[in-house]
Structures are given as C-alpha cells and as structure tokens.
Amino acid sequence: MRFTTFLLALQGVAFAYSSQALEPKALSRASGTFTNPVLYEDFADNDVFLGPDNKFYFSASNMHYSPGAPILRSSDLVNWEFVGHSVPSLSWSTKYNMTGGETAYRAGTWASTMRYRKSNGLWYWIGCIDFWNSYVYTAPDAAGPWTQRASLNGNCYYDCGLHIDDDDTMYVVHGNTQISMSQLAPDGFSEVKSQQIFVTPPGVSGLEGNRLYKRNGTYYVLDDAPSDGATYIWKASSPWGPWTSKLLQKGVTSPVPGGGVPDQGSLIQTPTGDWYFMSFTWAYPSGRMPILAPITWGSNDFPILSSINGTWGTTYPSPLPIISTPSWTGTENFHGFSLSPQWEWNHNPDTTKFALGNNSLVLSTATITSDLYKARNTLTHRIHGPLPVGTIALDYTSMLDGDRAGLAAFRDHSSYIGIHFLNNTYILSFVNGMAQNSSDWSTLSTGTTLATVDVSDKRKLWLRVSLDARASGSKEAKYFWSADGVGFKQLGGAATLNTDWQYFMGYRFGIFNFATKGLGGQCEGY
Ligand SMILES: *[C@@H]1O[C@H](CO)[C@@H](O)[C@H](O)[C@H]1NC(C)=O
Ligand SMILES: *[C@@H]1O[C@H](CO)[C@@H](O)[C@H](O)[C@H]1NC(C)=O
Ligand SMILES: *[C@@H]1O[C@H](CO)[C@@H](O)[C@H](O)[C@H]1NC(C)=O
Ligand SMILES: *[C@@H]1O[C@H](CO)[C@@H](O)[C@H](O)[C@H]1NC(C)=O
Ligand SMILES: *[C@@H]1O[C@H](CO)[C@@H](O)[C@H](O)[C@H]1NC(C)=O
Ligand SMILES: *[C@@H]1O[C@H](CO)[C@@H](O)[C@H](O)[C@H]1NC(C)=O
C-alpha cells in the first residue's frame, strides 16, 4: 500500500531566534562569566557528571518523546551540545507506539541517571518506567549505540542516582519520602541488596530527586523537598549509613524572572577540583532549565551554595575556559538521511511514514483522527531562548482530502497554523484551544478554527510561530504565513501558552501531518 505524502521544508526548516541580544552564551563568551540559565531550553531532571574525556555529560528526561533520555556534552559546564539519547525507542509497551487509541503522555523517561564505568568502558543509563520497573541501558560511547540490557525485576528506582564506587561497586539511591540504597550485581544488571537508608525528617514535606556522590571518602546523598522549595544534603561514611543531613538551600530565588525555586539537580566536581551545583528552575512555558552555581565546602564537610543574598546568581565567574559549541538556533536543511538529536517525535514514530533526503523531510499521514494528540509522527523540537521563533517551509501539493498539516506550539494546551485540505480547497487555518486533561491525558478539546485564508492558488507556504516563552512574559504564541519566505502576515490573534506543571515538559515546535478521512488512496510523491 502506498500513502500520500507532502514535502516539508523544500528549502529547509528554519529555526531562528528573534532576539540575539538576550542570548546567554554571547555574554559568557565575552566576559569570562556565565549567565543563568546556562541553557535556555527544557532539559529536565539533569544528572551531570565528568566523563572519562574530562568533558561533562548531562542526562535529562523527556517523558513521552522519542528517542528518550537526551544526552548533552560540555567542556566548560556552560556551553553544551546535543550528542544523543540513552533510550533509542520507547519499547516498554504498545501505548508508546500510540496505536489503537492508546497514548503515553507524561510516561516514558523521568528522573533517571547516567554514569561512565571505567572498568568495562561502558556508559550506563538507569530509569524507572511507568512506576513499575527499572531498566538498564548501556553503550560503548555516550553518543551510542545504546541498548537495553536488563530490567530490574519489578523494582522501580524512583528518582534514581547511580554512583560507581572506587572499588567498582554500583550503588543506586532512590525513593520518594522513604529513601533506599540498592547495590547492583557486578555487571549492573540486577540487584543484590537493598535497604531503606533514611526517611523524610519531621517538618519536611517529602524527599525525592536523589543523587549519590563520594568526596574524599565520604558519601553524599543530594535530594530535595519540592513542596518546601528546599534541597538537603546527607553524608555518611558508608552507603548504608548512618546518614546525617543539612539544608543546602531553601527558598532561594530563581535567576530566571518568574522562575521557580531551584529543584533537584547534580553536584559536579571539575577537573580543577572545584565543585558546582547544576539545579533546574521551573519556568513554563519554556520548561525546566538548568542553572549553575559554585559550591564551597564548610569545615563540617557539608557543601555551601554560593547564593547571593538569597538569590541564585544570574552570573558567576566561568568555571573553566570557555569552549564554544554549535549554536542552538539556525536552519535545519534535512540533508542527511537521519534526524539530528535535536529532533524528537511525539511518542515512537511509524518509521515507514517519513523519509529524509534531498534536503527535505517527507511526512506521510500516519493516523486517521481529528485529534492532534492522537496523531502519530508529530516531529518536535524544543523551543530555545525567551522569545523563540520557528519557521517551516511547507509544500502541500500531495495532501489528500481531509488531511491537516502544519506547525504547532505543542504542549497539553496547543495551537497551530496549518493547511486543512477539504473538498479540493486548501484552507490555511489558525486553530486554538486544543487541550488535554492533566490527570488522565484524555483530550478535552480538539480545538477551534479561529481564522482562515483560502490558499488553493498556491502549493507552498512558509509558516511561522513566534512565542513569548518567558515565565514573566506575555506567554503568547502568534502565527504568521508567507508566500515568498520574506514578507510574513499574521493569521488570527494570539494563543495563550499555559504554565501548568503536570505535563512536565515545556512547549515545543510540533510539525504534524495527519488524516481525518483516509490514509490509503492514490500514491503521490516518493
Ligand atoms: C512498536 O512499533 C514497532 C515498530 O512498528 C514494533 O517493532 C514494536 O514491536 C512495537 N512495540 C510494541 C510494544 O508493540
Ligand atoms: C580528606 O580527608 C582527610 C582525612 O579526613 C583530611 O585530612 C583532608 O583534609 C580531606 N581533604 C579534603 C580535600 O577535604
Ligand atoms: C546583599 O545585601 C546587602 C544588604 O542589603 C547589600 O549591602 C549587599 O550589597 C548585597 N550583596 C550583593 C552581592 O548584592
Ligand atoms: C531524491 O531525488 C531523486 C531524483 O529526483 C529521486 O530519485 C530520489 O528518490 C529522491 N530521494 C528521496 C529520499 O526523496
Ligand atoms: C464540495 O464542493 C462542491 C462544489 O463547490 C459543493 O457542491 C459541495 O457541497 C462541497 N462539499 C462539501 C462537503 O463541502
Ligand atoms: C480528568 O480526568 C479525571 C480522571 O479521569 C476526571 O476525574 C476529571 O473529571 C477529568 N477532568 C475533566 C475536566 O474532564
């Protein structure tokens, strides 16, 4: 069976960042200081550590997006590049394939951990999936290929932190409120011992976000009490305790205007012996963005956060000489035959329904639905910076009756600009009000068409969405279109971006093509 296709981005998909003056990296390179957030992008639940090549590796979670568990790399803790994913496909159950009406919104990868193991040269990633089982993935290189090696017999390592000790023993700290230590078998693929090591102290609202470190023979567990806006640090001379704790921070103000109190994160030692805390601040619509501050050690061997009068600094001296990384914005020409790691699908894609090459991406319709949240093969890209702008060039020559294709500001409350092809008429439409129930992720609304233009006299358009993604900003998305890629006209009014936390991911650009009538029919294109 052949399916209709349309060409996306004949001239490439351009992601331009509209306000270069607000680019944090420009400041850090120029002045020897860095600016928080170190990356104005949604990389949640960071687990940052020093790799064997004296570079830092940053593992994050991305819930229902595929591939899962993104990996970043940096030489200076400030300038980061995207190197890959630890979870090549969300293979744990059929809902991740979004078939049969099932979806896996807000499931997938969350609060996981990654480390390099010297003794066998393998990189390990461990995460609990669906609150019922933890999986171990390994790779010979951080960039992959990653493979699933083990499932840990029903143990959910909630908010887990892996530490590989000096004697090569692998320990995982995990738990919510009741914190446990598990020792893994020599290969890291099963558990040999586990016990509770401490519980939430009286007067604290519940602990999670666990990480395990060792410094100068002493073990440390970092965790936080999110409802209190507090981070605690525990120390012990053995992984099994006894543990004593100290407050690391409480209610420190975010360096991002409108952002939340620093939550979870990583303690990191640099090759020069200095220590840093990479936490994250909740700042929707953008997401959970990494923020960095120096740590010093007190005479009691507990760490002290270098906050400035109760505020996480917006700038600090750079930890290390700046080594620049590729720009996070620019134009994607799709000239390879695989997608760069910046691109993640909403759930696992149907790989038979897209093609790359010839400087274009061809998306074929993969689902018959009128619901964007149920349509497979929506290709997403994180927004970058406070005022992100995404533009695509779209050739809609080969759409079939009932098809809808375009560019969304994608989250649990979404809006889009796109072509609705119906009855031989191509209608450019601004659709707003798509919404999901933030409890069971069912669709509450498939949206309302609020503005239209008949574009049947054309077959190619440029579509653009421009967002104010600042937590302190207007939180609006505006949509534009162009027949020549130069002059853009707005379509409809502004859509409001939501800032609820339950979805756990920030807004993304979403490029979609779905059918409302039928997938089959005449073959067009490829
Ligand atoms: C998901 O789809 C892929 C590709 O079609 C298939 O190989 C895999 O078995 C499916 N996963 C599940 C859990 O059904
Ligand atoms: C490490 O521990 C030893 C023994 O407790 C102590 O003498 C030394 O000062 C410590 N080093 C650091 C860097 O804290
Ligand atoms: C901290 O606050 C004090 C008292 O308001 C002020 O004098 C000092 O300059 C502040 N320090 C910084 C680094 O902002
Ligand atoms: C690329 O273009 C050539 C020539 O038009 C065509 O034969 C080939 O199938 C195209 N490849 C893809 C992946 O579209
Ligand atoms: C399709 O267009 C034809 C011709 O303009 C019109 O007669 C017919 O009612 C339209 N059908 C629908 C479903 O809009
Ligand atoms: C959302 O889902 C929950 C759980 O199924 C249900 O109790 C609630 O009524 C739903 N909310 C809306 C607005 O439909």
Short mmCIF file of N, CA and C in Angstrom, two decimals, residues 47 110-115 117 124-129 133-137 150-152 155-165 167-176 178-198 208-214 219-223 238-241 243:
data_model
loop_
_atom_site.label_atom_id
_atom_site.label_comp_id
_atom_site.label_asym_id
_atom_site.label_seq_id
_atom_site.Cartn_x
_atom_site.Cartn_y
_atom_site.Cartn_z
N ASP A 47 21.19 14.99 35.30
CA ASP A 47 22.21 14.22 36.02
C ASP A 47 23.51 14.50 35.28
N TRP A 110 11.82 9.73 33.04
CA TRP A 110 11.77 10.81 34.04
C TRP A 110 12.80 10.50 35.12
N ALA A 111 13.43 11.54 35.63
CA ALA A 111 14.31 11.47 36.80
C ALA A 111 15.18 10.21 36.82
N SER A 112 15.97 10.05 35.77
CA SER A 112 16.83 8.87 35.60
C SER A 112 18.28 9.26 35.87
N THR A 113 19.18 8.32 35.59
CA THR A 113 20.59 8.55 35.96
C THR A 113 21.51 7.95 34.92
N MET A 114 22.70 8.51 34.79
CA MET A 114 23.68 8.02 33.80
C MET A 114 25.09 8.19 34.36
N ARG A 115 25.95 7.23 34.11
CA ARG A 115 27.35 7.30 34.52
C ARG A 115 28.21 6.54 33.51
N ARG A 117 31.44 3.93 33.32
CA ARG A 117 32.10 2.95 34.17
C ARG A 117 33.47 2.60 33.58
N TYR A 124 26.29 3.73 31.37
CA TYR A 124 25.08 3.12 31.90
C TYR A 124 24.00 4.19 32.06
N TRP A 125 22.79 3.83 31.71
CA TRP A 125 21.62 4.67 32.00
C TRP A 125 20.61 3.78 32.72
N ILE A 126 20.05 4.30 33.82
CA ILE A 126 19.03 3.55 34.58
C ILE A 126 17.84 4.47 34.83
N GLY A 127 16.64 3.96 34.60
CA GLY A 127 15.43 4.74 34.88
C GLY A 127 14.25 3.84 35.15
N CYS A 128 13.35 4.32 35.98
CA CYS A 128 12.09 3.60 36.25
C CYS A 128 11.06 4.02 35.21
N ILE A 129 10.37 3.05 34.64
CA ILE A 129 9.37 3.32 33.62
C ILE A 129 8.00 2.91 34.14
N ASN A 133 8.91 -0.66 36.89
CA ASN A 133 10.12 -1.43 36.61
C ASN A 133 11.25 -0.48 36.19
N SER A 134 12.45 -0.81 36.61
CA SER A 134 13.61 -0.04 36.17
C SER A 134 14.34 -0.81 35.09
N TYR A 135 14.87 -0.07 34.14
CA TYR A 135 15.60 -0.67 33.03
C TYR A 135 17.03 -0.14 33.01
N VAL A 136 17.95 -0.98 32.55
CA VAL A 136 19.34 -0.59 32.40
C VAL A 136 19.67 -0.60 30.91
N TYR A 137 20.22 0.50 30.44
CA TYR A 137 20.72 0.60 29.07
C TYR A 137 22.22 0.86 29.15
N ALA A 150 18.90 -4.84 30.64
CA ALA A 150 18.28 -5.54 31.76
C ALA A 150 17.03 -4.81 32.21
N SER A 151 16.12 -5.57 32.81
CA SER A 151 15.02 -4.97 33.55
C SER A 151 15.10 -5.52 34.96
N LEU A 152 14.90 -4.65 35.94
CA LEU A 152 15.26 -5.00 37.31
C LEU A 152 14.09 -5.60 38.10
N ASN A 155 11.53 -3.72 40.31
CA ASN A 155 11.96 -2.63 41.20
C ASN A 155 11.87 -1.30 40.46
N CYS A 156 11.05 -0.40 41.00
CA CYS A 156 11.01 0.96 40.45
C CYS A 156 11.98 1.82 41.25
N TYR A 157 13.08 2.21 40.62
CA TYR A 157 14.04 3.11 41.27
C TYR A 157 13.56 4.55 41.03
N TYR A 158 12.71 5.00 41.92
CA TYR A 158 12.08 6.32 41.80
C TYR A 158 13.14 7.41 41.96
N ASP A 159 13.22 8.34 41.03
CA ASP A 159 14.21 9.45 41.08
C ASP A 159 15.59 8.92 41.45
N CYS A 160 16.18 8.13 40.58
CA CYS A 160 17.37 7.38 40.97
C CYS A 160 18.67 8.11 40.66
N GLY A 161 19.68 7.80 41.48
CA GLY A 161 21.02 8.32 41.29
C GLY A 161 22.03 7.19 41.39
N LEU A 162 22.81 7.00 40.30
CA LEU A 162 23.81 5.93 40.26
C LEU A 162 25.17 6.49 40.69
N HIS A 163 25.87 5.72 41.52
CA HIS A 163 27.26 6.04 41.85
C HIS A 163 28.08 4.77 41.67
N ILE A 164 29.20 4.87 40.96
CA ILE A 164 30.11 3.73 40.80
C ILE A 164 31.30 4.00 41.70
N ASP A 165 31.44 3.17 42.70
CA ASP A 165 32.41 3.43 43.77
C ASP A 165 33.85 3.15 43.31
N ASP A 167 35.81 0.98 44.27
CA ASP A 167 36.06 -0.46 44.09
C ASP A 167 35.16 -1.04 43.00
N ASP A 168 34.53 -0.16 42.19
CA ASP A 168 33.71 -0.55 41.03
C ASP A 168 32.30 -1.05 41.41
N THR A 169 31.95 -1.05 42.70
CA THR A 169 30.59 -1.45 43.07
C THR A 169 29.60 -0.37 42.63
N MET A 170 28.47 -0.81 42.09
CA MET A 170 27.45 0.13 41.62
C MET A 170 26.34 0.24 42.66
N TYR A 171 26.09 1.48 43.10
CA TYR A 171 25.02 1.77 44.06
C TYR A 171 24.00 2.69 43.40
N VAL A 172 22.73 2.48 43.72
CA VAL A 172 21.67 3.37 43.24
C VAL A 172 20.87 3.85 44.44
N VAL A 173 20.77 5.15 44.62
CA VAL A 173 19.91 5.72 45.66
C VAL A 173 18.59 6.11 45.00
N HIS A 174 17.49 5.86 45.67
CA HIS A 174 16.18 6.08 45.04
C HIS A 174 15.10 6.17 46.09
N GLY A 175 13.94 6.64 45.67
CA GLY A 175 12.79 6.66 46.58
C GLY A 175 12.16 8.03 46.69
N ASN A 176 10.96 8.01 47.19
CA ASN A 176 10.17 9.21 47.42
C ASN A 176 9.73 9.16 48.87
N GLN A 178 10.63 7.89 51.49
CA GLN A 178 11.47 6.84 52.10
C GLN A 178 12.58 6.54 51.11
N ILE A 179 13.81 6.83 51.52
CA ILE A 179 14.93 6.76 50.57
C ILE A 179 15.69 5.45 50.80
N SER A 180 15.96 4.75 49.69
CA SER A 180 16.62 3.44 49.76
C SER A 180 17.93 3.45 48.99
N MET A 181 18.81 2.54 49.41
CA MET A 181 20.08 2.31 48.71
C MET A 181 20.03 0.89 48.17
N SER A 182 20.34 0.74 46.88
CA SER A 182 20.42 -0.59 46.28
C SER A 182 21.81 -0.79 45.73
N GLN A 183 22.33 -1.99 45.99
CA GLN A 183 23.62 -2.38 45.41
C GLN A 183 23.34 -3.31 44.24
N LEU A 184 23.99 -3.05 43.12
CA LEU A 184 23.77 -3.88 41.94
C LEU A 184 24.80 -4.99 41.87
N ALA A 185 24.46 -6.01 41.09
CA ALA A 185 25.40 -7.11 40.82
C ALA A 185 26.60 -6.55 40.05
N PRO A 186 27.72 -7.28 40.03
CA PRO A 186 28.93 -6.77 39.36
C PRO A 186 28.68 -6.26 37.93
N ASP A 187 27.77 -6.89 37.18
CA ASP A 187 27.54 -6.41 35.81
C ASP A 187 26.55 -5.23 35.76
N GLY A 188 25.94 -4.89 36.91
CA GLY A 188 24.99 -3.78 36.94
C GLY A 188 23.61 -4.13 36.43
N PHE A 189 23.35 -5.42 36.19
CA PHE A 189 22.11 -5.80 35.54
C PHE A 189 21.07 -6.43 36.47
N SER A 190 21.40 -6.50 37.76
CA SER A 190 20.40 -6.97 38.73
C SER A 190 20.78 -6.40 40.09
N GLU A 191 19.87 -6.57 41.04
CA GLU A 191 20.09 -6.01 42.37
C GLU A 191 20.52 -7.12 43.31
N VAL A 192 21.51 -6.84 44.16
CA VAL A 192 21.92 -7.88 45.12
C VAL A 192 21.55 -7.50 46.55
N LYS A 193 21.30 -6.23 46.82
CA LYS A 193 20.98 -5.82 48.18
C LYS A 193 20.26 -4.48 48.11
N SER A 194 19.30 -4.30 49.00
CA SER A 194 18.60 -3.01 49.03
C SER A 194 18.11 -2.77 50.44
N GLN A 195 18.27 -1.57 50.95
CA GLN A 195 17.65 -1.25 52.24
C GLN A 195 17.33 0.23 52.35
N GLN A 196 16.33 0.52 53.15
CA GLN A 196 15.97 1.92 53.40
C GLN A 196 17.11 2.56 54.19
N ILE A 197 17.52 3.77 53.78
CA ILE A 197 18.64 4.42 54.48
C ILE A 197 18.20 5.61 55.32
N PHE A 198 17.13 6.30 54.94
CA PHE A 198 16.56 7.32 55.81
C PHE A 198 15.17 7.68 55.29
N GLU A 208 12.79 13.66 47.44
CA GLU A 208 12.92 12.96 46.16
C GLU A 208 14.10 13.56 45.41
N GLY A 209 14.25 13.21 44.12
CA GLY A 209 15.34 13.78 43.30
C GLY A 209 16.71 13.32 43.75
N ASN A 210 16.86 12.04 44.07
CA ASN A 210 18.07 11.54 44.73
C ASN A 210 19.30 11.44 43.81
N ARG A 211 20.44 11.84 44.36
CA ARG A 211 21.74 11.66 43.70
C ARG A 211 22.72 11.20 44.75
N LEU A 212 23.72 10.39 44.34
CA LEU A 212 24.72 9.84 45.26
C LEU A 212 26.12 10.19 44.76
N TYR A 213 26.94 10.72 45.68
CA TYR A 213 28.32 11.11 45.34
C TYR A 213 29.27 10.63 46.43
N LYS A 214 30.56 10.64 46.09
CA LYS A 214 31.59 10.38 47.09
C LYS A 214 32.66 11.45 46.94
N TYR A 219 30.42 9.63 51.64
CA TYR A 219 29.30 9.52 50.69
C TYR A 219 28.32 10.66 50.95
N TYR A 220 27.73 11.17 49.88
CA TYR A 220 26.74 12.25 49.98
C TYR A 220 25.50 11.86 49.19
N VAL A 221 24.34 12.12 49.75
CA VAL A 221 23.08 12.00 49.01
C VAL A 221 22.48 13.39 48.92
N LEU A 222 22.20 13.80 47.69
CA LEU A 222 21.54 15.08 47.44
C LEU A 222 20.07 14.77 47.16
N ASP A 223 19.18 15.43 47.83
CA ASP A 223 17.77 15.29 47.44
C ASP A 223 17.02 16.55 47.83
N SER A 238 29.51 5.28 54.98
CA SER A 238 29.21 4.06 54.22
C SER A 238 27.90 4.31 53.47
N PRO A 239 27.73 3.67 52.28
CA PRO A 239 26.44 3.85 51.57
C PRO A 239 25.25 3.40 52.42
N TRP A 240 25.47 2.58 53.41
CA TRP A 240 24.36 2.06 54.21
C TRP A 240 24.09 2.92 55.45
N GLY A 241 24.88 4.00 55.63
CA GLY A 241 24.66 4.91 56.73
C GLY A 241 25.54 4.63 57.91
N TRP A 243 23.27 8.18 58.24
CA TRP A 243 23.31 9.42 57.48
C TRP A 243 22.92 10.61 58.36
#
